Short mmCIF file of C-alpha atoms and ligand atoms in Angstrom, two decimals:
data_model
loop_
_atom_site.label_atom_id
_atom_site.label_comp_id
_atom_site.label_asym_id
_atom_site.label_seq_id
_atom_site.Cartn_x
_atom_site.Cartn_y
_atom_site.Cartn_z
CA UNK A 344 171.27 189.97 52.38
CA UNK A 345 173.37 187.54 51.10
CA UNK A 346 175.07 188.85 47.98
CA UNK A 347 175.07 187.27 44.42
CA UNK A 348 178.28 187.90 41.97
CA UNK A 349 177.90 186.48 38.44
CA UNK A 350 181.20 186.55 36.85
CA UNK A 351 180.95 183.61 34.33
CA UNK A 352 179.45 185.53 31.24
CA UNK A 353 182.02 183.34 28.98
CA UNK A 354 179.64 180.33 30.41
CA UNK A 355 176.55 181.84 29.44
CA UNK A 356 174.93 185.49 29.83
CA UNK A 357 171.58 186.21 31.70
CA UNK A 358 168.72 187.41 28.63
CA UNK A 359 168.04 191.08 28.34
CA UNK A 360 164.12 191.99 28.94
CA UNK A 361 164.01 193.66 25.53
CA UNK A 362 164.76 190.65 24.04
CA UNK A 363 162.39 188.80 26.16
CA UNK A 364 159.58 191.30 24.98
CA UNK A 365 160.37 190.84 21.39
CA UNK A 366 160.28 186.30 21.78
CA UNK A 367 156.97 186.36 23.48
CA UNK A 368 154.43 186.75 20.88
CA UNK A 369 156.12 183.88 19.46
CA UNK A 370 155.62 181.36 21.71
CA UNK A 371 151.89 181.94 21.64
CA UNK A 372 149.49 184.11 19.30
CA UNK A 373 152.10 184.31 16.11
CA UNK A 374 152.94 180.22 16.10
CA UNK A 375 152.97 180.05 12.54
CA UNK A 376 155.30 177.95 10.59
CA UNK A 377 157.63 179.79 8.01
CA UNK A 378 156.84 177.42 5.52
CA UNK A 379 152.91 177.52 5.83
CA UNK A 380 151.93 180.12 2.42
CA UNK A 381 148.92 181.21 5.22
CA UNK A 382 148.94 184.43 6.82
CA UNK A 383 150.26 182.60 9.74
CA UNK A 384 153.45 181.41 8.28
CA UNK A 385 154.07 184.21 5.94
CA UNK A 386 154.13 186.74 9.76
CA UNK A 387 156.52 184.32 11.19
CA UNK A 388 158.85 183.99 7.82
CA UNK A 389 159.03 187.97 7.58
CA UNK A 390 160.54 187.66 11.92
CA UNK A 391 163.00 185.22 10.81
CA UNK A 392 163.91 187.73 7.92
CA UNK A 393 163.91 190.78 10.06
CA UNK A 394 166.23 188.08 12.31
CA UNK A 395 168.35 187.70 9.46
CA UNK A 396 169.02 191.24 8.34
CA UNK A 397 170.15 192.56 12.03
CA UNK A 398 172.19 189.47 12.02
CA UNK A 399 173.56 189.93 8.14
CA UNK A 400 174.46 193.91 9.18
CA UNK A 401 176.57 193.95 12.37
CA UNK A 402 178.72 191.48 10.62
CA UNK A 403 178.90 193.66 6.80
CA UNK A 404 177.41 190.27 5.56
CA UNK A 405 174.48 189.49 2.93
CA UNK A 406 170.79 188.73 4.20
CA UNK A 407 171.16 185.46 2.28
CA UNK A 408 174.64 184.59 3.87
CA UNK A 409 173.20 183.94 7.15
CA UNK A 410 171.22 180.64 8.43
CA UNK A 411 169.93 180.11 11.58
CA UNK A 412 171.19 176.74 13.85
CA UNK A 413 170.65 175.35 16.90
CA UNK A 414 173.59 177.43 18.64
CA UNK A 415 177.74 177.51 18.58
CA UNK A 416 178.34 174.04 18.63
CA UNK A 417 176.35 173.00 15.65
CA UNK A 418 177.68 175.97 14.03
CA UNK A 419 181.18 175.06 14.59
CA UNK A 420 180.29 171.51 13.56
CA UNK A 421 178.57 172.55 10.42
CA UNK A 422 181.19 174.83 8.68
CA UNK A 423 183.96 172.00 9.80
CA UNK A 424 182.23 168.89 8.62
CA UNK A 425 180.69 170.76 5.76
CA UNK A 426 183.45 172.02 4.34
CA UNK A 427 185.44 169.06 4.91
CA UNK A 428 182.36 166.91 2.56
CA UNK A 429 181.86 169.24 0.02
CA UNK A 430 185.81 170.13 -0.49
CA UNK A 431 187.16 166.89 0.02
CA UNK A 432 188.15 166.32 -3.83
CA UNK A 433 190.57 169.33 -3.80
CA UNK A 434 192.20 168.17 -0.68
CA UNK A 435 191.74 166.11 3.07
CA UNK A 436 193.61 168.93 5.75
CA UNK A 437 192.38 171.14 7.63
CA UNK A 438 194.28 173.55 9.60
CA UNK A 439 193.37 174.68 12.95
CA UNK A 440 194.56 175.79 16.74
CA UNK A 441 195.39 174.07 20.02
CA UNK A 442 193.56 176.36 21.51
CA UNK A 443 189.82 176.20 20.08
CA UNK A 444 186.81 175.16 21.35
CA UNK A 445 186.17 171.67 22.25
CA UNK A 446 182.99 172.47 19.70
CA UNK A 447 185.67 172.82 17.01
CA UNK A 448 188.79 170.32 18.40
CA UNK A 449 186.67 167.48 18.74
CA UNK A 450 184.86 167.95 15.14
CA UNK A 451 188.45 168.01 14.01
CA UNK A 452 189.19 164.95 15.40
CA UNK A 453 186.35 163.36 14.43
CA UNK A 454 187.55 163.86 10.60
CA UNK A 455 190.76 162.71 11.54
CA UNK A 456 189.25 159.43 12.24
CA UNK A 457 187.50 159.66 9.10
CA UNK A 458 190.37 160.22 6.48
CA UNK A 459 191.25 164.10 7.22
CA UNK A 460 194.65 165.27 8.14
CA UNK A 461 194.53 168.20 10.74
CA UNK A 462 197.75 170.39 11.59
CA UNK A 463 196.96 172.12 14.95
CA UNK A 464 199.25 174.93 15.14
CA UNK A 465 200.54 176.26 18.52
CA UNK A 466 200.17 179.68 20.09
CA UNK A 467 202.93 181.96 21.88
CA UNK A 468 202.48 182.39 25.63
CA UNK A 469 199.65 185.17 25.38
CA UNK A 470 197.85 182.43 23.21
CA UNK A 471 197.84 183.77 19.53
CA UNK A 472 198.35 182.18 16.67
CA UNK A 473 201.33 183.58 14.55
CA UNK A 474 199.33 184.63 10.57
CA UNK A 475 203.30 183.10 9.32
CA UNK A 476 202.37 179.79 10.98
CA UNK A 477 198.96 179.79 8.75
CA UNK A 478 201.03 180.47 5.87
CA UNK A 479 203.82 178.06 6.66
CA UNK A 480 201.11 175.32 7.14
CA UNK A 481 198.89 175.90 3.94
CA UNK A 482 199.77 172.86 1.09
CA UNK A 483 198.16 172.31 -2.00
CA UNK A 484 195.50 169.58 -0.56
CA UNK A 485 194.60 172.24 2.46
CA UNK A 486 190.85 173.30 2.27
CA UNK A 487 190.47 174.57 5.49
CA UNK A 488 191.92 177.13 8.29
CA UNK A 489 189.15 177.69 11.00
CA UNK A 490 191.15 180.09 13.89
CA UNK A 491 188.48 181.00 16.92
CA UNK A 492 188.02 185.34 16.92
CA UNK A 493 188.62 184.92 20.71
CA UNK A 494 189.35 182.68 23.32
CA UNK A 495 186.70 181.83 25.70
CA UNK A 496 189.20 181.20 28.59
CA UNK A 497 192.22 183.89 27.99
CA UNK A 498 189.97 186.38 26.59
CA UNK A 499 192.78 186.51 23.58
CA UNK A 500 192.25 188.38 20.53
CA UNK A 501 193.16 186.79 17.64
CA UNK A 502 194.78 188.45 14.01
CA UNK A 503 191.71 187.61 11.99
CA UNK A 504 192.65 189.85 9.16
CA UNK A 505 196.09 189.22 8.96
CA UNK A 506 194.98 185.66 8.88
CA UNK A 507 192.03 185.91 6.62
CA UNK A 508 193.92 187.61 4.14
CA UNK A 509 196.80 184.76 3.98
CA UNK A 510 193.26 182.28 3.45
CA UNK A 511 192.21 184.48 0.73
CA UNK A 512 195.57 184.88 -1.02
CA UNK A 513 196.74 181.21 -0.69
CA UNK A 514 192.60 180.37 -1.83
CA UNK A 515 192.03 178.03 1.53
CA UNK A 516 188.56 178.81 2.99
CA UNK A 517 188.34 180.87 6.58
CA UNK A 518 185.96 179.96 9.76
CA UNK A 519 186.24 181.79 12.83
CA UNK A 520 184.53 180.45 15.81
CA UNK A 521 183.86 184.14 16.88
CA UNK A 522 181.22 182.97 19.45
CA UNK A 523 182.71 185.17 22.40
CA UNK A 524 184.05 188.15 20.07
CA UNK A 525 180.27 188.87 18.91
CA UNK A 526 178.92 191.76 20.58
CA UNK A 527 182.31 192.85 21.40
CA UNK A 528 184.62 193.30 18.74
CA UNK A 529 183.64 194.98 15.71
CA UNK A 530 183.45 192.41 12.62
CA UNK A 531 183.47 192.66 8.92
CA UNK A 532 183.48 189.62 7.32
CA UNK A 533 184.38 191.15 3.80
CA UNK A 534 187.55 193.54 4.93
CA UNK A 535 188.42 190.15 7.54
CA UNK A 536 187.98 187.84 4.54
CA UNK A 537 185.77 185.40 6.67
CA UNK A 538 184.45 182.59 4.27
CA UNK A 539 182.41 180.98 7.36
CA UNK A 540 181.66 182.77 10.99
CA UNK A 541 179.97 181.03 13.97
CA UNK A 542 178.06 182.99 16.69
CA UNK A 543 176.32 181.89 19.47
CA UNK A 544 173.36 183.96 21.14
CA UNK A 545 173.11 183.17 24.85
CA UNK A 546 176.73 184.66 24.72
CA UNK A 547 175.08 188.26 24.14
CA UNK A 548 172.38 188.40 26.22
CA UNK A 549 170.23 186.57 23.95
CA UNK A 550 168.25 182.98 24.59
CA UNK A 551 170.24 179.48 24.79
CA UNK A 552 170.30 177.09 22.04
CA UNK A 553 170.10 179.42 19.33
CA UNK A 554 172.99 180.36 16.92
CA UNK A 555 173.96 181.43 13.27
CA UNK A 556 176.71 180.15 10.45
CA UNK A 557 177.54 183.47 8.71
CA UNK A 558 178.48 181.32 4.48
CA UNK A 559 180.03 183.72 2.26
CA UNK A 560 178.05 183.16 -0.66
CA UNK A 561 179.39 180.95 -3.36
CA UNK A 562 181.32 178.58 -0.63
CA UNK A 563 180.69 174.61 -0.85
CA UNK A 564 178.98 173.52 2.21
CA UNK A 565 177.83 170.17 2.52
CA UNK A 566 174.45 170.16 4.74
CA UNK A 567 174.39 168.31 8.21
CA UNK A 568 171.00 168.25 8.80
CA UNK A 569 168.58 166.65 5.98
CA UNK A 570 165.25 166.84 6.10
CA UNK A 571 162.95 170.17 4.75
CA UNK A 572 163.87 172.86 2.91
CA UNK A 573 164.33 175.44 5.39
CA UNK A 574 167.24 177.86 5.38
CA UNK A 575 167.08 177.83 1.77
CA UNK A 576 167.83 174.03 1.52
CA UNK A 577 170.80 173.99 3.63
CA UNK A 578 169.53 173.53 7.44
CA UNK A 579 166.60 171.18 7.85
CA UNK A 580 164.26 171.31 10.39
CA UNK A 581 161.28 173.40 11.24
CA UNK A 582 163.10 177.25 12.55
CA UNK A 583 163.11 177.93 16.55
CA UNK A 584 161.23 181.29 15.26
CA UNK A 585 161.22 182.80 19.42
CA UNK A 586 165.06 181.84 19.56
CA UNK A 587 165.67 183.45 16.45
CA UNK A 588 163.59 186.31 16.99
CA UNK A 589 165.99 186.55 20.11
CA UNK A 590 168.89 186.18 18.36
CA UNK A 591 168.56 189.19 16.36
CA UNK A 592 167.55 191.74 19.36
CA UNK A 593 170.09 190.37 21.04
CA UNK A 594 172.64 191.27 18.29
CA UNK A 595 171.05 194.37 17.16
CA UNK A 596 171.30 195.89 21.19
CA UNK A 597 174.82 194.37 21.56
CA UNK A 598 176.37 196.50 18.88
CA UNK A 599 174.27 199.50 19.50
CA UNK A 600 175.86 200.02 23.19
CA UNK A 601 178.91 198.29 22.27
CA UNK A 602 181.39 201.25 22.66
CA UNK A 603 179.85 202.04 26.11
CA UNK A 604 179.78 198.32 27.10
CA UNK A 605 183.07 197.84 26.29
CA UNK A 606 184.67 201.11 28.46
CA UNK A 607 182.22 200.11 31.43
CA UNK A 608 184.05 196.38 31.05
CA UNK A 609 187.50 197.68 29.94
CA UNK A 610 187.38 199.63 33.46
CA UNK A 611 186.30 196.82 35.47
CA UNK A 612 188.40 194.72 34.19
CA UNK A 613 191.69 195.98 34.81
CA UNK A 614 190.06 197.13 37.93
CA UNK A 615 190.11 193.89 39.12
CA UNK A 616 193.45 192.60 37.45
CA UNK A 617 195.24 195.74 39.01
CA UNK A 618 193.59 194.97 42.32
CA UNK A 619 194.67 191.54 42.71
CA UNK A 620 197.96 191.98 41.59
CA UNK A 621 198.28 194.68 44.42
CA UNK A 622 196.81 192.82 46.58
CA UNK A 623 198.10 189.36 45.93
CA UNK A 624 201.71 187.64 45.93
CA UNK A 625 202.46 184.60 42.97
CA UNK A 626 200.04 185.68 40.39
CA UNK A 627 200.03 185.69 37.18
CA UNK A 628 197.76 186.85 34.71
CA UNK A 629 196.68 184.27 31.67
CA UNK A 630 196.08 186.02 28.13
CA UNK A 631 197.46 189.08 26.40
CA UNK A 632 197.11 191.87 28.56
CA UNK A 633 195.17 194.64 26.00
CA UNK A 634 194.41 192.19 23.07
CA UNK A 635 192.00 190.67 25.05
CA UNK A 636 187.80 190.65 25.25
CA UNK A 637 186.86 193.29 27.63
CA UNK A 638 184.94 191.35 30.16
CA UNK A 639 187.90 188.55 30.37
CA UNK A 640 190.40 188.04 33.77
CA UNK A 641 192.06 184.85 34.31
CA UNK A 642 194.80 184.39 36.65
CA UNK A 643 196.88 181.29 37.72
CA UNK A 644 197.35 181.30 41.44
CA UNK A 645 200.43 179.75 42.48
CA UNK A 646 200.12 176.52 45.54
CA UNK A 647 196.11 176.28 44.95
CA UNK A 648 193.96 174.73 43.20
CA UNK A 649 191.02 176.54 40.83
CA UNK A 650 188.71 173.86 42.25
CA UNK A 651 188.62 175.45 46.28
CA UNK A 652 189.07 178.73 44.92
CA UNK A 653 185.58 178.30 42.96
CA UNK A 654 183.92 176.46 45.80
CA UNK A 655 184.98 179.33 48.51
CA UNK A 656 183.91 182.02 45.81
CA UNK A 657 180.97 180.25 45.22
CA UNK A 658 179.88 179.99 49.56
CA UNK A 659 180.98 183.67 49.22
CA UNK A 660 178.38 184.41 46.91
CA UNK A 661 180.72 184.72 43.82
CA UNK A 662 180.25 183.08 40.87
CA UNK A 663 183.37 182.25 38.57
CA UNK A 664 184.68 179.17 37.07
CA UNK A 665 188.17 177.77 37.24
CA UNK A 666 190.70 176.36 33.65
CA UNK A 667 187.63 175.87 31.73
CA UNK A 668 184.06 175.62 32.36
CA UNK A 669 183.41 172.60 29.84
CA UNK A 670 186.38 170.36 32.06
CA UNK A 671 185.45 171.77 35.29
CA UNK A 672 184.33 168.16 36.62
CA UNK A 673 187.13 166.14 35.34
CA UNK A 674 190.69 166.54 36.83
CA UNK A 675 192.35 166.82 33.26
CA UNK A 676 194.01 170.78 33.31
CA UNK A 677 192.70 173.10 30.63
CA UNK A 678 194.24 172.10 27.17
CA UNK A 679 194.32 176.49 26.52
CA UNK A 680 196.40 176.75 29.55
CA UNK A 681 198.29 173.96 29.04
CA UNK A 682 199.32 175.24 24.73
CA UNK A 683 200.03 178.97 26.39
CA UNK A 684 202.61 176.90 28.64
CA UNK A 685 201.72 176.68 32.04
CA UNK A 686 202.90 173.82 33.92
CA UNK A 687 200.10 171.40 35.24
CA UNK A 688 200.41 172.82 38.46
CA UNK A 689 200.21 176.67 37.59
CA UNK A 690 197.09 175.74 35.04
CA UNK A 691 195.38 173.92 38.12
CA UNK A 692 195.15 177.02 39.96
CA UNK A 693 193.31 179.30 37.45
CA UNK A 694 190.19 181.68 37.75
CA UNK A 695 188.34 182.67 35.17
CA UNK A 696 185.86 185.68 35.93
CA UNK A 697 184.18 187.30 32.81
CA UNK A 698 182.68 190.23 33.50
CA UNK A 699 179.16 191.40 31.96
CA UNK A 700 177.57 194.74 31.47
CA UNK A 701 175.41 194.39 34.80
CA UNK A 702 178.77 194.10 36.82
CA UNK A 703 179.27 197.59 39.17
CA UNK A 704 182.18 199.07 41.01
CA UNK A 705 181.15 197.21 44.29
CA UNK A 706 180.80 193.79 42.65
CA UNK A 707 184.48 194.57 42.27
CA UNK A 708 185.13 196.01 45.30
CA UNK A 709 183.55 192.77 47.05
CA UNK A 710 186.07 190.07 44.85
CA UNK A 711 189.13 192.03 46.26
CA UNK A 712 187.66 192.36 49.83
CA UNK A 713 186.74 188.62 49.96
CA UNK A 714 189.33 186.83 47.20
CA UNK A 715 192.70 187.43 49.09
CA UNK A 716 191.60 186.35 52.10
CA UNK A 717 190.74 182.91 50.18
CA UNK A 718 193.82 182.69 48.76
CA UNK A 719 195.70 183.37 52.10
CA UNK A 720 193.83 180.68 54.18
CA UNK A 721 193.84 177.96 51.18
CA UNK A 722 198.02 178.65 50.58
CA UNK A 723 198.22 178.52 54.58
CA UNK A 724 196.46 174.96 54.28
CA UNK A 725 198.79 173.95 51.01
CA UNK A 726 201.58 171.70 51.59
CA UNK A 727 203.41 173.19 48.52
CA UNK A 728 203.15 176.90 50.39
CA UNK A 729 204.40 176.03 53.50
CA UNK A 730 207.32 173.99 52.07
CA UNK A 731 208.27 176.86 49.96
CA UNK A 732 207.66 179.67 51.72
CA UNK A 733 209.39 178.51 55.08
CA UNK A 734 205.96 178.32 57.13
CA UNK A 735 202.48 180.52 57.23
CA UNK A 736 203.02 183.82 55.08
CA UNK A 737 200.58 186.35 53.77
CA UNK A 738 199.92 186.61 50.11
C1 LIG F 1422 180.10 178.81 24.18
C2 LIG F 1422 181.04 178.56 23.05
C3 LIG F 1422 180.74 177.63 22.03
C4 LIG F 1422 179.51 176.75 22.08
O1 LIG F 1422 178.35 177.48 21.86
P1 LIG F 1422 176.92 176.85 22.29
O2 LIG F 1422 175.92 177.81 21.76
O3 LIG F 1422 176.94 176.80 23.79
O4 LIG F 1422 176.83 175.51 21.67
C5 LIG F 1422 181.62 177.50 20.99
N1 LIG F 1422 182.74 178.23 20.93
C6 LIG F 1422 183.07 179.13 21.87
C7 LIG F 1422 184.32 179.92 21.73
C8 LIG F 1422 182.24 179.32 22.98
O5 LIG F 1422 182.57 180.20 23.91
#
């Protein structure tokens, strides 16, 4: 049988069957509208709510701090742009990282075409963001600091508290992209001092296209989206009631098995890390080597390039995804890589394999069986290795 390895969770997570179960009704028999007064809308407005409070709880928020969107990008988008409109009087920059999302790094730039100022601070070479840098940056006209939880490519952790409580001293609002930390990392937006948290739910075993903006209450957030009154007046546009039902199983199951999740990942993990490192010559692993997400390995391999590695994986029945999934296409190296300072070459020769909870010990077991044996005959055909090394060696 041929096998089948899925090791790109940070692209996008299978959906668990519980959470399948709880959608289905409401794609058929409970269609109501939320805004209908009918019996029919008032059953699918109390699923939203029930959406809302498993949301509002893992996260130590308020039911009435979370609204519903259309997923992490237009969450990311949202807090950015809508802080930026509604704060705009008090001051035009924004602070951020080189290392964020494109979701959040192109919004960015998008306001600095449109009048904003945006200081993109740089990271050390495990990719975090120094809290004294925040502080250093903050000026009387910043409204702003949005720093990503964790790092969809390193896996890195960042100091969200440490940050949020510079934000909250200095009186700046906070976003966190924490799109991959959900369902991984334990969060308190009130101890963190998070003003604005996106999440994202077909990163947690939960359906595509559905997301959340956690708002601390009392923040001034200009709307994107005009239309209705839905999400008390703030996101237009008629709910995606079985996404959102999703959303909050989803969330609710992730942080029930989290501890266990996170050993069973932990283990793997540095199974695999370990194992290539033993087994493998010119490696190097990208990303802080215990502040990092629990399903997360990336490694730079030196004389190859990502792109062959994926493509043999991929024949071997492997499924991982090279500098970044969203640039995997052009020839551009990843811009994460690139800030945690890898040379062009180095950063062209990254895996990324994220591990999820459905990963065993012989998924593992397979990678190192099948992986060095890639790398050997792809450095035996590089003209880089063989100039190097003095002819054909073993990795
Ligand atoms: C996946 C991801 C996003 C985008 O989320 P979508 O729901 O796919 O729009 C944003 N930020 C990070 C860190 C991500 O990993």
């Amino acid at each position: 049988m041929k096998r089948s390895i899925y090791l790109d969770h940070a692209a996008t997570t299978y959906m668990k069957k519980e959470v399948l179960d709880a959608m289905i009704p409401y794609f058929s028999q409970n269609y109501g509208n939320p805004s209908s007064v009918h019996s029919f809308g008032r059953e699918a407005r109390k699923a939203i709510d029930k959406a809302r409070e498993q949301t509002a709880k893992v996260l130590n928020a308020r039911f009435d701090e979370i609204f519903f969107t259309g997923g992490g990008t237009e969450s990311d988008n949202w807090a950015i742009k809508g802080v930026a409109l509604a704060n705009q009087n008090k001051g035009k920059h924004i602070i951020t990282s080189a290392i964020e999302h494109h979701a959040v790094l192109y919004t960015c730039e998008f306001l600095e075409k449109n009048g904003f100022e945006v200081t993109y601070l740089p990271v050390d070479s495990y990719g975090m963001v120094d809290p004294q840098d925040v502080e250093k940056a903050i000026r009387p006209d910043t409204i702003l600091v949005s720093i990503m939880f964790a790092n969809n490519e390193i896996g890195t952790i960042q100091p969200i508290k440490e940050i949020g409580a510079i934000t909250k001293e200095k009186g700046v609002y906070f976003h966190t992209d924490a799109v991959q930390a959900v369902g991984h990392v334990d969060i308190d937006v009130n101890d963190m001092n998070i003003d604005l948290l996106s999440l994202s739910s077909h990163k947690f075993y939960g359906p595509k296209g559905v997301g959340a903006l956690y708002v601390r209450k009392g923040t001034k957030l200009t709307p994107i989206f005009h239309g209705g009154a839905q999400e008390r007046n703030r996101r237009a546009g008629t709910e995606n009631i079985p996404g959102i039902i999703g959303l909050g199983k989803a969330i609710e199951l992730a942080y029930e098995n989290m501890e266990e999740n996170n050993k069973h990942l932990i283990r793997l993990r540095d199974k695999l890390i370990n194992g290539i490192m033993d087994r493998i010559d010119n490696v190097r692993l990208n990303g802080h080597p215990t502040l990092r997400l629990p399903g997360n390995v990336n490694m730079s391999f030196e004389y190859i390039e990502g792109e062959s590695l994926l493509l043999s994986l991929d024949l071997k029945g492997i499924a991982a995804s090279s500098g970044s999934a969203c640039t995997s296409g052009s020839l551009d190296p990843s811009h994460v890589l690139l800030a945690i300072g890898l040379s062009h070459e180095i950063a062209h020769g990254s895996l990324r394999m994220t591990l999820g909870d459905e990963n065993t010990d012989e998924d593992i077991d397979y990678v190192l069986e099948v992986l060095p044996q890639i790398v050997r005959r792809l450095r035996e055909m590089s003209p880089l290795f063989i100039q190097e090394k003095g002819g054909c060696q073993y990795v």
